[in-house]
Amino acid sequence: MLLQSALVKREPSSSAAYSRIIAPMLTLPPDHTFCVAPMLDWTDRHERVFLRVLSRHAMLYTEMITSAALVHGRKTRLLEFSPVEHPIAVQLGGSNPAELQQAAAMTVAFGYDEINLNIGCPSDRVQAGRFGACLMDDPALVAQCVAAMRSESGLPVTVKCRIGIDDRDSDAYFERFISTVAAAGCTTFIVHARIALLNGLSPKENREIPPLNYDRVYRLKQKYPQLQIIINGGISSLADARAHLQHVDGVMLGREVYQNPFLLATVDTEFYGIPKTAIRSRFQVMQDYLPYVQSELEAGTPLQCMTRHILGLFKGVHGGRQFRRHLSENAYRKSADITVLQDALAFVTEVSISE
């Protein structure tokens, strides 16, 4: 499988390596059975192309983009992506319905499959902008934002939230938020199964310290069977994912996928019924990703922008440490080209897919 590197709004590469574009890759509809979380500074366009080599079907999300940045900034730089990334959702942050409406229109022009509204980020910077998890305290405003984006875009608008904030930690509070937003037309909620503590904890601590409460998410699904509920938080294996899918409609993994990306290699087989013959080995994954890297290098993208996302591919494999070290010590150099990556691969021993 060869990947087309051409980004939306860019001219396609003339390289013959991109003559075999797989057409179905551009037409798969969103399916939330298995999702990779939006992660700031991590799930950029280079990472998403790499993840798409590993899984055809996993739902991918952009980093959070604020509506203000789109309305007042460089929208092409923020929204461009490779066609091979479909199905892909853009995650927006904001609390001004009119501004979010404008941002939603822009995402349609770029061809996204879904718009996701961030109501889960607990950082001080996000709170200062009056968006993220603090908006769980104002479900009516969130509903207005959802309605505004739906009216402008026609795309599915989903919401990523927590199960509560601060002392608002109850099934009743959580369900009231969900029912209010659902009334505005949101039918899919991605729920991080922890409350957010908005004062005194860093974003990292908010991912670890508040206890997980999966049962609250399960009960939400039981009460609102017509809604699609995706569970997030603390899921670190495909076995965990399978267990959650007995209770909810989908799972979302974040840092575990980033740090151990080969986890995705069997997702299509495990969750989407794709034959095992489609599973790629680690070396096959790299061979599929190399044409994209070369094309981006030709377009002026530094090698490190791509290699920083693949450091975990050979985690636990003989030579994996040398692979990571070689890239870390050489990919940042201005002169770094595709040979740096090829030399790094020489340190690694090919292993079977089961390993």
PDB file of N, CA and C in Angstrom, residues 277-337:
ATOM      1  N   THR A 277      -4.806 -11.601   6.919  1.00  0.00           N
ATOM      2  CA  THR A 277      -3.794 -11.423   5.869  1.00  0.00           C
ATOM      3  C   THR A 277      -3.486  -9.956   5.619  1.00  0.00           C
ATOM      4  N   ALA A 278      -4.353  -9.061   6.088  1.00  0.00           N
ATOM      5  CA  ALA A 278      -4.133  -7.626   5.882  1.00  0.00           C
ATOM      6  C   ALA A 278      -3.194  -7.021   6.931  1.00  0.00           C
ATOM      7  N   ILE A 279      -2.865  -7.773   7.974  1.00  0.00           N
ATOM      8  CA  ILE A 279      -2.008  -7.239   9.036  1.00  0.00           C
ATOM      9  C   ILE A 279      -0.601  -6.996   8.498  1.00  0.00           C
ATOM     10  N   ARG A 280      -0.066  -5.820   8.787  1.00  0.00           N
ATOM     11  CA  ARG A 280       1.264  -5.446   8.325  1.00  0.00           C
ATOM     12  C   ARG A 280       2.287  -5.697   9.429  1.00  0.00           C
ATOM     13  N   SER A 281       3.474  -6.176   9.052  1.00  0.00           N
ATOM     14  CA  SER A 281       4.576  -6.265  10.013  1.00  0.00           C
ATOM     15  C   SER A 281       5.141  -4.874  10.257  1.00  0.00           C
ATOM     16  N   ARG A 282       5.981  -4.751  11.262  1.00  0.00           N
ATOM     17  CA  ARG A 282       6.603  -3.453  11.538  1.00  0.00           C
ATOM     18  C   ARG A 282       7.409  -2.958  10.341  1.00  0.00           C
ATOM     19  N   PHE A 283       8.136  -3.863   9.686  1.00  0.00           N
ATOM     20  CA  PHE A 283       8.943  -3.451   8.535  1.00  0.00           C
ATOM     21  C   PHE A 283       8.050  -3.070   7.363  1.00  0.00           C
ATOM     22  N   GLN A 284       6.953  -3.767   7.173  1.00  0.00           N
ATOM     23  CA  GLN A 284       6.029  -3.397   6.101  1.00  0.00           C
ATOM     24  C   GLN A 284       5.416  -2.021   6.364  1.00  0.00           C
ATOM     25  N   VAL A 285       5.113  -1.750   7.634  1.00  0.00           N
ATOM     26  CA  VAL A 285       4.587  -0.431   8.006  1.00  0.00           C
ATOM     27  C   VAL A 285       5.577   0.652   7.613  1.00  0.00           C
ATOM     28  N   MET A 286       6.850   0.434   7.911  1.00  0.00           N
ATOM     29  CA  MET A 286       7.853   1.436   7.574  1.00  0.00           C
ATOM     30  C   MET A 286       8.018   1.579   6.062  1.00  0.00           C
ATOM     31  N   GLN A 287       7.955   0.486   5.331  1.00  0.00           N
ATOM     32  CA  GLN A 287       8.066   0.572   3.880  1.00  0.00           C
ATOM     33  C   GLN A 287       6.894   1.361   3.290  1.00  0.00           C
ATOM     34  N   ASP A 288       5.731   1.247   3.903  1.00  0.00           N
ATOM     35  CA  ASP A 288       4.574   2.009   3.433  1.00  0.00           C
ATOM     36  C   ASP A 288       4.668   3.487   3.800  1.00  0.00           C
ATOM     37  N   TYR A 289       5.351   3.774   4.899  1.00  0.00           N
ATOM     38  CA  TYR A 289       5.445   5.163   5.366  1.00  0.00           C
ATOM     39  C   TYR A 289       6.572   5.928   4.681  1.00  0.00           C
ATOM     40  N   LEU A 290       7.597   5.226   4.208  1.00  0.00           N
ATOM     41  CA  LEU A 290       8.772   5.889   3.627  1.00  0.00           C
ATOM     42  C   LEU A 290       8.434   6.797   2.448  1.00  0.00           C
ATOM     43  N   PRO A 291       7.554   6.409   1.509  1.00  0.00           N
ATOM     44  CA  PRO A 291       7.246   7.330   0.401  1.00  0.00           C
ATOM     45  C   PRO A 291       6.653   8.646   0.888  1.00  0.00           C
ATOM     46  N   TYR A 292       5.830   8.585   1.939  1.00  0.00           N
ATOM     47  CA  TYR A 292       5.276   9.817   2.505  1.00  0.00           C
ATOM     48  C   TYR A 292       6.395  10.688   3.069  1.00  0.00           C
ATOM     49  N   VAL A 293       7.323  10.063   3.802  1.00  0.00           N
ATOM     50  CA  VAL A 293       8.440  10.811   4.387  1.00  0.00           C
ATOM     51  C   VAL A 293       9.260  11.479   3.286  1.00  0.00           C
ATOM     52  N   GLN A 294       9.550  10.726   2.225  1.00  0.00           N
ATOM     53  CA  GLN A 294      10.360  11.282   1.139  1.00  0.00           C
ATOM     54  C   GLN A 294       9.653  12.460   0.491  1.00  0.00           C
ATOM     55  N   SER A 295       8.369  12.334   0.255  1.00  0.00           N
ATOM     56  CA  SER A 295       7.628  13.429  -0.375  1.00  0.00           C
ATOM     57  C   SER A 295       7.613  14.670   0.507  1.00  0.00           C
ATOM     58  N   GLU A 296       7.458  14.478   1.814  1.00  0.00           N
ATOM     59  CA  GLU A 296       7.464  15.622   2.725  1.00  0.00           C
ATOM     60  C   GLU A 296       8.843  16.271   2.799  1.00  0.00           C
ATOM     61  N   LEU A 297       9.888  15.459   2.739  1.00  0.00           N
ATOM     62  CA  LEU A 297      11.235  16.022   2.692  1.00  0.00           C
ATOM     63  C   LEU A 297      11.408  16.893   1.460  1.00  0.00           C
ATOM     64  N   GLU A 298      10.897  16.424   0.328  1.00  0.00           N
ATOM     65  CA  GLU A 298      10.996  17.198  -0.912  1.00  0.00           C
ATOM     66  C   GLU A 298      10.212  18.503  -0.814  1.00  0.00           C
ATOM     67  N   ALA A 299       9.163  18.506   0.033  1.00  0.00           N
ATOM     68  CA  ALA A 299       8.359  19.716   0.212  1.00  0.00           C
ATOM     69  C   ALA A 299       8.954  20.655   1.266  1.00  0.00           C
ATOM     70  N   GLY A 300      10.073  20.238   1.892  1.00  0.00           N
ATOM     71  CA  GLY A 300      10.749  21.097   2.854  1.00  0.00           C
ATOM     72  C   GLY A 300      10.456  20.805   4.308  1.00  0.00           C
ATOM     73  N   THR A 301       9.727  19.724   4.591  1.00  0.00           N
ATOM     74  CA  THR A 301       9.435  19.358   5.978  1.00  0.00           C
ATOM     75  C   THR A 301      10.662  18.702   6.603  1.00  0.00           C
ATOM     76  N   PRO A 302      11.129  19.150   7.767  1.00  0.00           N
ATOM     77  CA  PRO A 302      12.277  18.513   8.412  1.00  0.00           C
ATOM     78  C   PRO A 302      11.980  17.057   8.764  1.00  0.00           C
ATOM     79  N   LEU A 303      12.993  16.217   8.649  1.00  0.00           N
ATOM     80  CA  LEU A 303      12.820  14.787   8.916  1.00  0.00           C
ATOM     81  C   LEU A 303      12.276  14.536  10.319  1.00  0.00           C
ATOM     82  N   GLN A 304      12.742  15.284  11.286  1.00  0.00           N
ATOM     83  CA  GLN A 304      12.339  15.051  12.670  1.00  0.00           C
ATOM     84  C   GLN A 304      10.823  15.180  12.874  1.00  0.00           C
ATOM     85  N   CYS A 305      10.174  15.977  12.034  1.00  0.00           N
ATOM     86  CA  CYS A 305       8.722  16.139  12.154  1.00  0.00           C
ATOM     87  C   CYS A 305       7.997  14.823  11.929  1.00  0.00           C
ATOM     88  N   MET A 306       8.593  13.927  11.124  1.00  0.00           N
ATOM     89  CA  MET A 306       7.996  12.616  10.903  1.00  0.00           C
ATOM     90  C   MET A 306       8.540  11.565  11.860  1.00  0.00           C
ATOM     91  N   THR A 307       9.859  11.573  12.085  1.00  0.00           N
ATOM     92  CA  THR A 307      10.458  10.482  12.857  1.00  0.00           C
ATOM     93  C   THR A 307      10.095  10.536  14.342  1.00  0.00           C
ATOM     94  N   ARG A 308       9.764  11.704  14.863  1.00  0.00           N
ATOM     95  CA  ARG A 308       9.440  11.773  16.294  1.00  0.00           C
ATOM     96  C   ARG A 308       8.203  10.943  16.629  1.00  0.00           C
ATOM     97  N   HIS A 309       7.372  10.662  15.628  1.00  0.00           N
ATOM     98  CA  HIS A 309       6.141   9.922  15.874  1.00  0.00           C
ATOM     99  C   HIS A 309       6.323   8.407  15.793  1.00  0.00           C
ATOM    100  N   ILE A 310       7.441   7.941  15.274  1.00  0.00           N
ATOM    101  CA  ILE A 310       7.600   6.511  15.030  1.00  0.00           C
ATOM    102  C   ILE A 310       8.571   5.849  15.996  1.00  0.00           C
ATOM    103  N   LEU A 311       9.034   6.586  17.006  1.00  0.00           N
ATOM    104  CA  LEU A 311      10.065   6.058  17.896  1.00  0.00           C
ATOM    105  C   LEU A 311       9.616   4.801  18.631  1.00  0.00           C
ATOM    106  N   GLY A 312       8.328   4.660  18.869  1.00  0.00           N
ATOM    107  CA  GLY A 312       7.836   3.504  19.618  1.00  0.00           C
ATOM    108  C   GLY A 312       7.467   2.304  18.773  1.00  0.00           C
ATOM    109  N   LEU A 313       7.646   2.375  17.450  1.00  0.00           N
ATOM    110  CA  LEU A 313       7.202   1.283  16.587  1.00  0.00           C
ATOM    111  C   LEU A 313       7.891  -0.034  16.916  1.00  0.00           C
ATOM    112  N   PHE A 314       9.181   0.026  17.261  1.00  0.00           N
ATOM    113  CA  PHE A 314       9.928  -1.201  17.549  1.00  0.00           C
ATOM    114  C   PHE A 314      10.135  -1.400  19.052  1.00  0.00           C
ATOM    115  N   LYS A 315       9.198  -0.895  19.818  1.00  0.00           N
ATOM    116  CA  LYS A 315       9.251  -1.075  21.266  1.00  0.00           C
ATOM    117  C   LYS A 315       9.237  -2.565  21.608  1.00  0.00           C
ATOM    118  N   GLY A 316      10.210  -2.986  22.418  1.00  0.00           N
ATOM    119  CA  GLY A 316      10.291  -4.387  22.827  1.00  0.00           C
ATOM    120  C   GLY A 316      10.901  -5.318  21.804  1.00  0.00           C
ATOM    121  N   VAL A 317      11.373  -4.775  20.685  1.00  0.00           N
ATOM    122  CA  VAL A 317      11.972  -5.587  19.624  1.00  0.00           C
ATOM    123  C   VAL A 317      13.496  -5.446  19.681  1.00  0.00           C
ATOM    124  N   HIS A 318      14.205  -6.530  19.382  1.00  0.00           N
ATOM    125  CA  HIS A 318      15.665  -6.473  19.389  1.00  0.00           C
ATOM    126  C   HIS A 318      16.151  -5.396  18.423  1.00  0.00           C
ATOM    127  N   GLY A 319      16.956  -4.472  18.932  1.00  0.00           N
ATOM    128  CA  GLY A 319      17.468  -3.367  18.135  1.00  0.00           C
ATOM    129  C   GLY A 319      16.609  -2.120  18.209  1.00  0.00           C
ATOM    130  N   GLY A 320      15.473  -2.227  18.904  1.00  0.00           N
ATOM    131  CA  GLY A 320      14.574  -1.088  18.996  1.00  0.00           C
ATOM    132  C   GLY A 320      15.187   0.110  19.686  1.00  0.00           C
ATOM    133  N   ARG A 321      16.010  -0.141  20.698  1.00  0.00           N
ATOM    134  CA  ARG A 321      16.646   0.966  21.417  1.00  0.00           C
ATOM    135  C   ARG A 321      17.635   1.697  20.513  1.00  0.00           C
ATOM    136  N   GLN A 322      18.410   0.944  19.736  1.00  0.00           N
ATOM    137  CA  GLN A 322      19.354   1.568  18.809  1.00  0.00           C
ATOM    138  C   GLN A 322      18.612   2.342  17.707  1.00  0.00           C
ATOM    139  N   PHE A 323      17.474   1.804  17.258  1.00  0.00           N
ATOM    140  CA  PHE A 323      16.634   2.493  16.279  1.00  0.00           C
ATOM    141  C   PHE A 323      16.217   3.859  16.814  1.00  0.00           C
ATOM    142  N   ARG A 324      15.725   3.886  18.044  1.00  0.00           N
ATOM    143  CA  ARG A 324      15.283   5.149  18.649  1.00  0.00           C
ATOM    144  C   ARG A 324      16.451   6.104  18.850  1.00  0.00           C
ATOM    145  N   ARG A 325      17.577   5.572  19.308  1.00  0.00           N
ATOM    146  CA  ARG A 325      18.742   6.428  19.576  1.00  0.00           C
ATOM    147  C   ARG A 325      19.268   7.055  18.298  1.00  0.00           C
ATOM    148  N   HIS A 326      19.331   6.258  17.235  1.00  0.00           N
ATOM    149  CA  HIS A 326      19.865   6.788  15.980  1.00  0.00           C
ATOM    150  C   HIS A 326      18.984   7.922  15.461  1.00  0.00           C
ATOM    151  N   LEU A 327      17.682   7.740  15.536  1.00  0.00           N
ATOM    152  CA  LEU A 327      16.787   8.802  15.076  1.00  0.00           C
ATOM    153  C   LEU A 327      16.882  10.029  15.976  1.00  0.00           C
ATOM    154  N   SER A 328      16.931   9.807  17.273  1.00  0.00           N
ATOM    155  CA  SER A 328      16.996  10.931  18.208  1.00  0.00           C
ATOM    156  C   SER A 328      18.274  11.748  18.034  1.00  0.00           C
ATOM    157  N   GLU A 329      19.365  11.077  17.695  1.00  0.00           N
ATOM    158  CA  GLU A 329      20.657  11.753  17.584  1.00  0.00           C
ATOM    159  C   GLU A 329      20.911  12.359  16.208  1.00  0.00           C
ATOM    160  N   ASN A 330      20.134  11.965  15.206  1.00  0.00           N
ATOM    161  CA  ASN A 330      20.450  12.397  13.843  1.00  0.00           C
ATOM    162  C   ASN A 330      19.313  13.055  13.072  1.00  0.00           C
ATOM    163  N   ALA A 331      18.073  12.735  13.396  1.00  0.00           N
ATOM    164  CA  ALA A 331      16.960  13.232  12.583  1.00  0.00           C
ATOM    165  C   ALA A 331      16.759  14.736  12.703  1.00  0.00           C
ATOM    166  N   TYR A 332      17.246  15.337  13.784  1.00  0.00           N
ATOM    167  CA  TYR A 332      17.043  16.771  13.980  1.00  0.00           C
ATOM    168  C   TYR A 332      17.999  17.624  13.135  1.00  0.00           C
ATOM    169  N   ARG A 333      19.038  17.029  12.601  1.00  0.00           N
ATOM    170  CA  ARG A 333      20.036  17.796  11.847  1.00  0.00           C
ATOM    171  C   ARG A 333      19.422  18.361  10.566  1.00  0.00           C
ATOM    172  N   LYS A 334      19.836  19.552  10.179  1.00  0.00           N
ATOM    173  CA  LYS A 334      19.288  20.197   8.990  1.00  0.00           C
ATOM    174  C   LYS A 334      19.524  19.373   7.735  1.00  0.00           C
ATOM    175  N   SER A 335      20.616  18.630   7.712  1.00  0.00           N
ATOM    176  CA  SER A 335      20.963  17.846   6.525  1.00  0.00           C
ATOM    177  C   SER A 335      20.307  16.470   6.513  1.00  0.00           C
ATOM    178  N   ALA A 336      19.552  16.137   7.547  1.00  0.00           N
ATOM    179  CA  ALA A 336      18.980  14.793   7.667  1.00  0.00           C
ATOM    180  C   ALA A 336      18.048  14.486   6.497  1.00  0.00           C
ATOM    181  N   ASP A 337      18.246  13.331   5.903  1.00  0.00           N
ATOM    182  CA  ASP A 337      17.386  12.910   4.798  1.00  0.00           C
ATOM    183  C   ASP A 337      16.901  11.492   5.048  1.00  0.00           C
TER     184      ASP A 337
END
